[in-house]
PDB file of C-alpha atoms and ligand atoms in Angstrom:
ATOM      1  CA  UNK A   1      40.623  60.173 -36.222  1.00 92.00           C
ATOM      2  CA  UNK A   2      39.359  57.933 -33.580  1.00 94.00           C
ATOM      3  CA  UNK A   3      37.514  54.565 -34.469  1.00 96.00           C
ATOM      4  CA  UNK A   4      35.338  52.544 -32.129  1.00 96.00           C
ATOM      5  CA  UNK A   5      36.310  48.835 -32.248  1.00 96.00           C
ATOM      6  CA  UNK A   6      33.502  47.696 -30.068  1.00 96.00           C
ATOM      7  CA  UNK A   7      31.323  46.431 -32.910  1.00 96.00           C
ATOM      8  CA  UNK A   8      34.405  44.614 -34.381  1.00 97.00           C
ATOM      9  CA  UNK A   9      35.272  42.925 -31.021  1.00 96.00           C
ATOM     10  CA  UNK A  10      31.587  41.795 -30.707  1.00 96.00           C
ATOM     11  CA  UNK A  11      31.828  40.143 -34.093  1.00 97.00           C
ATOM     12  CA  UNK A  12      33.566  36.650 -34.463  1.00 97.00           C
ATOM     13  CA  UNK A  13      37.378  36.498 -34.647  1.00 97.00           C
ATOM     14  CA  UNK A  14      38.386  37.223 -38.278  1.00 98.00           C
ATOM     15  CA  UNK A  15      35.742  39.794 -38.814  1.00 98.00           C
ATOM     16  CA  UNK A  16      36.939  42.885 -40.572  1.00 98.00           C
ATOM     17  CA  UNK A  17      36.010  46.565 -40.970  1.00 97.00           C
ATOM     18  CA  UNK A  18      37.438  49.028 -43.350  1.00 97.00           C
ATOM     19  CA  UNK A  19      38.008  52.815 -42.760  1.00 96.00           C
ATOM     20  CA  UNK A  20      39.240  55.544 -44.960  1.00 97.00           C
ATOM     21  CA  UNK A  21      41.172  58.534 -43.600  1.00 97.00           C
ATOM     22  CA  UNK A  22      41.251  61.039 -46.375  1.00 97.00           C
ATOM     23  CA  UNK A  23      41.906  64.742 -45.930  1.00 97.00           C
ATOM     24  CA  UNK A  24      43.712  67.308 -48.144  1.00 97.00           C
ATOM     25  CA  UNK A  25      44.741  69.687 -46.861  1.00 97.00           C
ATOM     26  CA  UNK A  26      44.696  68.527 -43.171  1.00 97.00           C
ATOM     27  CA  UNK A  27      42.405  70.790 -41.166  1.00 97.00           C
ATOM     28  CA  UNK A  28      44.117  72.212 -38.025  1.00 97.00           C
ATOM     29  CA  UNK A  29      40.844  72.146 -36.286  1.00 97.00           C
ATOM     30  CA  UNK A  30      39.668  68.717 -37.618  1.00 95.00           C
ATOM     31  CA  UNK A  31      39.888  65.180 -36.407  1.00 94.00           C
ATOM     32  CA  UNK A  32      43.468  64.560 -37.988  1.00 96.00           C
ATOM     33  CA  UNK A  33      44.950  67.899 -36.719  1.00 97.00           C
ATOM     34  CA  UNK A  34      47.604  65.839 -34.881  1.00 97.00           C
ATOM     35  CA  UNK A  35      49.180  64.955 -38.206  1.00 98.00           C
ATOM     36  CA  UNK A  36      50.281  68.550 -38.669  1.00 97.00           C
ATOM     37  CA  UNK A  37      52.643  68.207 -35.606  1.00 96.00           C
ATOM     38  CA  UNK A  38      54.776  66.108 -38.068  1.00 96.00           C
ATOM     39  CA  UNK A  39      54.167  68.408 -40.914  1.00 97.00           C
ATOM     40  CA  UNK A  40      51.918  66.064 -42.644  1.00 98.00           C
ATOM     41  CA  UNK A  41      49.709  68.301 -45.000  1.00 97.00           C
ATOM     42  CA  UNK A  42      47.513  65.706 -46.669  1.00 98.00           C
ATOM     43  CA  UNK A  43      46.585  62.142 -45.946  1.00 98.00           C
ATOM     44  CA  UNK A  44      44.923  59.447 -47.882  1.00 98.00           C
ATOM     45  CA  UNK A  45      45.009  56.052 -45.923  1.00 98.00           C
ATOM     46  CA  UNK A  46      43.017  52.962 -46.088  1.00 98.00           C
ATOM     47  CA  UNK A  47      42.768  51.216 -42.924  1.00 98.00           C
ATOM     48  CA  UNK A  48      41.776  47.510 -42.280  1.00 98.00           C
ATOM     49  CA  UNK A  49      40.894  46.446 -38.732  1.00 98.00           C
ATOM     50  CA  UNK A  50      40.609  42.658 -38.108  1.00 98.00           C
ATOM     51  CA  UNK A  51      39.330  41.107 -34.900  1.00 98.00           C
ATOM     52  CA  UNK A  52      42.071  38.958 -33.594  1.00 97.00           C
ATOM     53  CA  UNK A  53      42.374  36.945 -30.354  1.00 94.00           C
ATOM     54  CA  UNK A  54      44.297  39.550 -28.547  1.00 94.00           C
ATOM     55  CA  UNK A  55      42.163  42.507 -29.960  1.00 96.00           C
ATOM     56  CA  UNK A  56      42.321  44.306 -33.057  1.00 97.00           C
ATOM     57  CA  UNK A  57      44.884  44.215 -35.869  1.00 98.00           C
ATOM     58  CA  UNK A  58      45.258  47.393 -37.630  1.00 98.00           C
ATOM     59  CA  UNK A  59      46.674  47.386 -41.155  1.00 98.00           C
ATOM     60  CA  UNK A  60      47.175  50.333 -43.174  1.00 98.00           C
ATOM     61  CA  UNK A  61      48.187  51.755 -46.378  1.00 98.00           C
ATOM     62  CA  UNK A  62      48.833  55.431 -46.366  1.00 98.00           C
ATOM     63  CA  UNK A  63      49.716  57.996 -48.831  1.00 98.00           C
ATOM     64  CA  UNK A  64      50.681  61.525 -47.428  1.00 98.00           C
ATOM     65  CA  UNK A  65      52.418  64.754 -48.193  1.00 97.00           C
ATOM     66  CA  UNK A  66      54.923  66.001 -45.852  1.00 97.00           C
ATOM     67  CA  UNK A  67      56.146  69.572 -45.862  1.00 97.00           C
ATOM     68  CA  UNK A  68      59.951  69.678 -45.655  1.00 95.00           C
ATOM     69  CA  UNK A  69      63.004  71.591 -46.868  1.00 95.00           C
ATOM     70  CA  UNK A  70      65.334  70.566 -49.757  1.00 97.00           C
ATOM     71  CA  UNK A  71      68.401  69.256 -47.866  1.00 95.00           C
ATOM     72  CA  UNK A  72      70.723  71.198 -50.310  1.00 96.00           C
ATOM     73  CA  UNK A  73      69.128  74.549 -51.230  1.00 97.00           C
ATOM     74  CA  UNK A  74      66.544  74.786 -48.192  1.00 96.00           C
ATOM     75  CA  UNK A  75      63.729  75.538 -50.495  1.00 96.00           C
ATOM     76  CA  UNK A  76      60.306  74.441 -48.895  1.00 97.00           C
ATOM     77  CA  UNK A  77      59.012  71.354 -50.741  1.00 96.00           C
ATOM     78  CA  UNK A  78      56.216  68.675 -50.419  1.00 95.00           C
ATOM     79  CA  UNK A  79      57.493  65.249 -50.119  1.00 94.00           C
ATOM     80  CA  UNK A  80      55.118  62.481 -51.089  1.00 95.00           C
ATOM     81  CA  UNK A  81      55.385  59.555 -48.582  1.00 97.00           C
ATOM     82  CA  UNK A  82      53.837  56.143 -48.632  1.00 98.00           C
ATOM     83  CA  UNK A  83      53.602  53.953 -45.398  1.00 98.00           C
ATOM     84  CA  UNK A  84      52.398  50.376 -45.186  1.00 98.00           C
ATOM     85  CA  UNK A  85      52.065  48.958 -41.796  1.00 98.00           C
ATOM     86  CA  UNK A  86      50.398  46.492 -39.408  1.00 98.00           C
ATOM     87  CA  UNK A  87      49.884  46.984 -35.562  1.00 97.00           C
ATOM     88  CA  UNK A  88      48.354  44.843 -33.109  1.00 97.00           C
ATOM     89  CA  UNK A  89      46.187  46.546 -30.425  1.00 97.00           C
ATOM     90  CA  UNK A  90      45.574  44.482 -27.264  1.00 97.00           C
ATOM     91  CA  UNK A  91      42.104  44.610 -25.712  1.00 95.00           C
ATOM     92  CA  UNK A  92      42.196  45.328 -21.927  1.00 93.00           C
ATOM     93  CA  UNK A  93      38.589  44.561 -21.211  1.00 93.00           C
ATOM     94  CA  UNK A  94      36.311  41.756 -22.733  1.00 92.00           C
ATOM     95  CA  UNK A  95      33.647  43.671 -24.723  1.00 91.00           C
ATOM     96  CA  UNK A  96      30.915  41.157 -23.850  1.00 90.00           C
ATOM     97  CA  UNK A  97      31.475  40.518 -20.201  1.00 91.00           C
ATOM     98  CA  UNK A  98      33.313  43.673 -19.158  1.00 90.00           C
ATOM     99  CA  UNK A  99      35.924  41.613 -17.459  1.00 92.00           C
ATOM    100  CA  UNK A 100      39.555  42.469 -17.532  1.00 91.00           C
ATOM    101  CA  UNK A 101      41.564  40.481 -19.993  1.00 90.00           C
ATOM    102  CA  UNK A 102      45.002  38.985 -19.680  1.00 86.00           C
ATOM    103  CA  UNK A 103      47.859  41.619 -19.161  1.00 88.00           C
ATOM    104  CA  UNK A 104      49.066  42.808 -22.645  1.00 91.00           C
ATOM    105  CA  UNK A 105      52.897  42.596 -23.399  1.00 92.00           C
ATOM    106  CA  UNK A 106      55.050  45.432 -22.339  1.00 91.00           C
ATOM    107  CA  UNK A 107      55.043  48.462 -24.633  1.00 92.00           C
ATOM    108  CA  UNK A 108      52.076  46.842 -26.588  1.00 94.00           C
ATOM    109  CA  UNK A 109      49.470  49.109 -28.076  1.00 95.00           C
ATOM    110  CA  UNK A 110      46.100  48.784 -26.197  1.00 94.00           C
ATOM    111  CA  UNK A 111      42.488  49.324 -26.819  1.00 95.00           C
ATOM    112  CA  UNK A 112      41.278  51.685 -24.033  1.00 88.00           C
ATOM    113  CA  UNK A 113      38.320  50.994 -21.840  1.00 90.00           C
ATOM    114  CA  UNK A 114      36.155  53.122 -24.250  1.00 94.00           C
ATOM    115  CA  UNK A 115      37.052  50.515 -27.115  1.00 96.00           C
ATOM    116  CA  UNK A 116      38.290  53.332 -29.197  1.00 96.00           C
ATOM    117  CA  UNK A 117      41.626  53.491 -31.094  1.00 96.00           C
ATOM    118  CA  UNK A 118      43.190  56.779 -32.092  1.00 95.00           C
ATOM    119  CA  UNK A 119      44.621  56.322 -35.601  1.00 96.00           C
ATOM    120  CA  UNK A 120      46.237  59.811 -35.737  1.00 97.00           C
ATOM    121  CA  UNK A 121      49.311  58.910 -33.553  1.00 96.00           C
ATOM    122  CA  UNK A 122      49.666  55.646 -35.291  1.00 97.00           C
ATOM    123  CA  UNK A 123      49.573  57.312 -38.794  1.00 98.00           C
ATOM    124  CA  UNK A 124      51.879  60.172 -37.659  1.00 97.00           C
ATOM    125  CA  UNK A 125      54.466  57.538 -36.396  1.00 97.00           C
ATOM    126  CA  UNK A 126      54.417  55.453 -39.509  1.00 97.00           C
ATOM    127  CA  UNK A 127      54.514  58.329 -41.785  1.00 98.00           C
ATOM    128  CA  UNK A 128      57.578  59.765 -39.948  1.00 96.00           C
ATOM    129  CA  UNK A 129      59.305  56.486 -40.321  1.00 96.00           C
ATOM    130  CA  UNK A 130      58.770  56.399 -44.037  1.00 96.00           C
ATOM    131  CA  UNK A 131      59.833  60.067 -44.575  1.00 95.00           C
ATOM    132  CA  UNK A 132      63.188  60.545 -46.215  1.00 91.00           C
ATOM    133  CA  UNK A 133      65.666  62.307 -43.974  1.00 89.00           C
ATOM    134  CA  UNK A 134      67.340  64.255 -46.712  1.00 93.00           C
ATOM    135  CA  UNK A 135      64.827  65.143 -49.328  1.00 94.00           C
ATOM    136  CA  UNK A 136      65.816  66.948 -52.571  1.00 95.00           C
ATOM    137  CA  UNK A 137      63.735  69.560 -54.508  1.00 95.00           C
ATOM    138  CA  UNK A 138      64.988  67.919 -57.657  1.00 95.00           C
ATOM    139  CA  UNK A 139      67.371  64.942 -58.008  1.00 94.00           C
ATOM    140  CA  UNK A 140      70.024  67.234 -59.420  1.00 96.00           C
ATOM    141  CA  UNK A 141      69.563  70.277 -56.983  1.00 97.00           C
ATOM    142  CA  UNK A 142      72.976  72.096 -57.071  1.00 96.00           C
ATOM    143  CA  UNK A 143      72.445  73.440 -53.443  1.00 97.00           C
ATOM    144  CA  UNK A 144      73.750  76.630 -52.092  1.00 96.00           C
ATOM    145  CA  UNK A 145      77.281  78.067 -52.807  1.00 95.00           C
ATOM    146  CA  UNK A 146      79.584  77.071 -49.906  1.00 93.00           C
ATOM    147  CA  UNK A 147      81.429  80.367 -50.209  1.00 93.00           C
ATOM    148  CA  UNK A 148      78.690  83.013 -50.564  1.00 94.00           C
ATOM    149  CA  UNK A 149      75.446  81.101 -49.852  1.00 94.00           C
ATOM    150  CA  UNK A 150      73.526  81.950 -52.955  1.00 95.00           C
ATOM    151  CA  UNK A 151      71.418  79.353 -54.597  1.00 96.00           C
ATOM    152  CA  UNK A 152      73.506  77.720 -57.323  1.00 96.00           C
ATOM    153  CA  UNK A 153      70.173  76.651 -59.212  1.00 96.00           C
ATOM    154  CA  UNK A 154      69.265  80.227 -59.671  1.00 95.00           C
ATOM    155  CA  UNK A 155      72.668  81.706 -60.030  1.00 95.00           C
ATOM    156  CA  UNK A 156      75.277  79.231 -61.104  1.00 95.00           C
ATOM    157  CA  UNK A 157      78.631  80.425 -60.536  1.00 94.00           C
ATOM    158  CA  UNK A 158      82.204  79.660 -59.282  1.00 92.00           C
ATOM    159  CA  UNK A 159      84.518  81.650 -57.147  1.00 90.00           C
ATOM    160  CA  UNK A 160      88.131  81.941 -58.138  1.00 79.00           C
ATOM    161  CA  UNK A 161      90.382  80.884 -55.373  1.00 69.00           C
ATOM    162  CA  UNK A 162      90.916  83.821 -52.949  1.00 59.00           C
ATOM    163  CA  UNK A 163      94.134  83.964 -51.159  1.00 56.00           C
ATOM    164  CA  UNK A 164      93.100  84.137 -47.383  1.00 61.00           C
ATOM    165  CA  UNK A 165      95.006  85.897 -44.795  1.00 62.00           C
ATOM    166  CA  UNK A 166      96.924  83.032 -43.223  1.00 63.00           C
ATOM    167  CA  UNK A 167      98.137  81.978 -46.506  1.00 61.00           C
ATOM    168  CA  UNK A 168      99.202  85.587 -47.347  1.00 62.00           C
ATOM    169  CA  UNK A 169     101.359  85.564 -44.177  1.00 65.00           C
ATOM    170  CA  UNK A 170     102.928  82.369 -45.077  1.00 63.00           C
ATOM    171  CA  UNK A 171     103.849  83.816 -48.455  1.00 62.00           C
ATOM    172  CA  UNK A 172     105.402  86.886 -46.772  1.00 63.00           C
ATOM    173  CA  UNK A 173     107.488  84.483 -44.570  1.00 63.00           C
ATOM    174  CA  UNK A 174     108.855  82.627 -47.547  1.00 63.00           C
ATOM    175  CA  UNK A 175     110.488  85.829 -48.988  1.00 61.00           C
ATOM    176  CA  UNK A 176     112.124  86.628 -45.586  1.00 61.00           C
ATOM    177  CA  UNK A 177     115.701  85.448 -45.357  1.00 62.00           C
ATOM    178  CA  UNK A 178     117.261  86.469 -41.981  1.00 61.00           C
ATOM    179  CA  UNK A 179     120.845  87.374 -42.636  1.00 61.00           C
ATOM    180  CA  UNK A 180     123.407  84.806 -41.846  1.00 56.00           C
ATOM    181  CA  UNK A 181     127.109  85.014 -41.097  1.00 52.00           C
TER     182      UNK A 181
HETATM  183 ZN1  LIG B   1      67.066  72.055 -53.633  1.00 91.41          ZN
HETATM  184 ZN1  LIG B   2      79.017  81.806 -54.409  1.00 91.41          ZN
END
């Protein structure tokens, strides 16, 4: 979702505007479709924009669901994620005079010449950072059997130690005694 910060930048420093970004499920053809690139399937975010000297400070508190796989049994799961963040956007043009403003720091986020900020990449980035790398379907998921690959949650089982080929050859050697003089 893109917001226009022109009205905010015209208001005195310290002025604030709130936005809600709420969509469940995220519509692949809607304003927040870019969230689906990170498998974010629902979003409920409160965004507070504050007019600061360099431009606009964007603070957010976002709750999202992310489609993932259980890291043990590979079952598809929805992980609830919460991200809280603050990001300074630098204005490049003075909204009143139209004059260019001082060069922003390297790698700073900037407010474009259209005075719009796209919240979608920001939300995507922050939610990815807050998403667990090894999610579990349940805290005690038993995972997949290392021997046969079946789901140990559905079919709890153990395999009795099978003697593998290499071991069988060693066993055979043990019984081999070359004749000695
Ligand atoms: Zn699992
Ligand atoms: Zn097995």
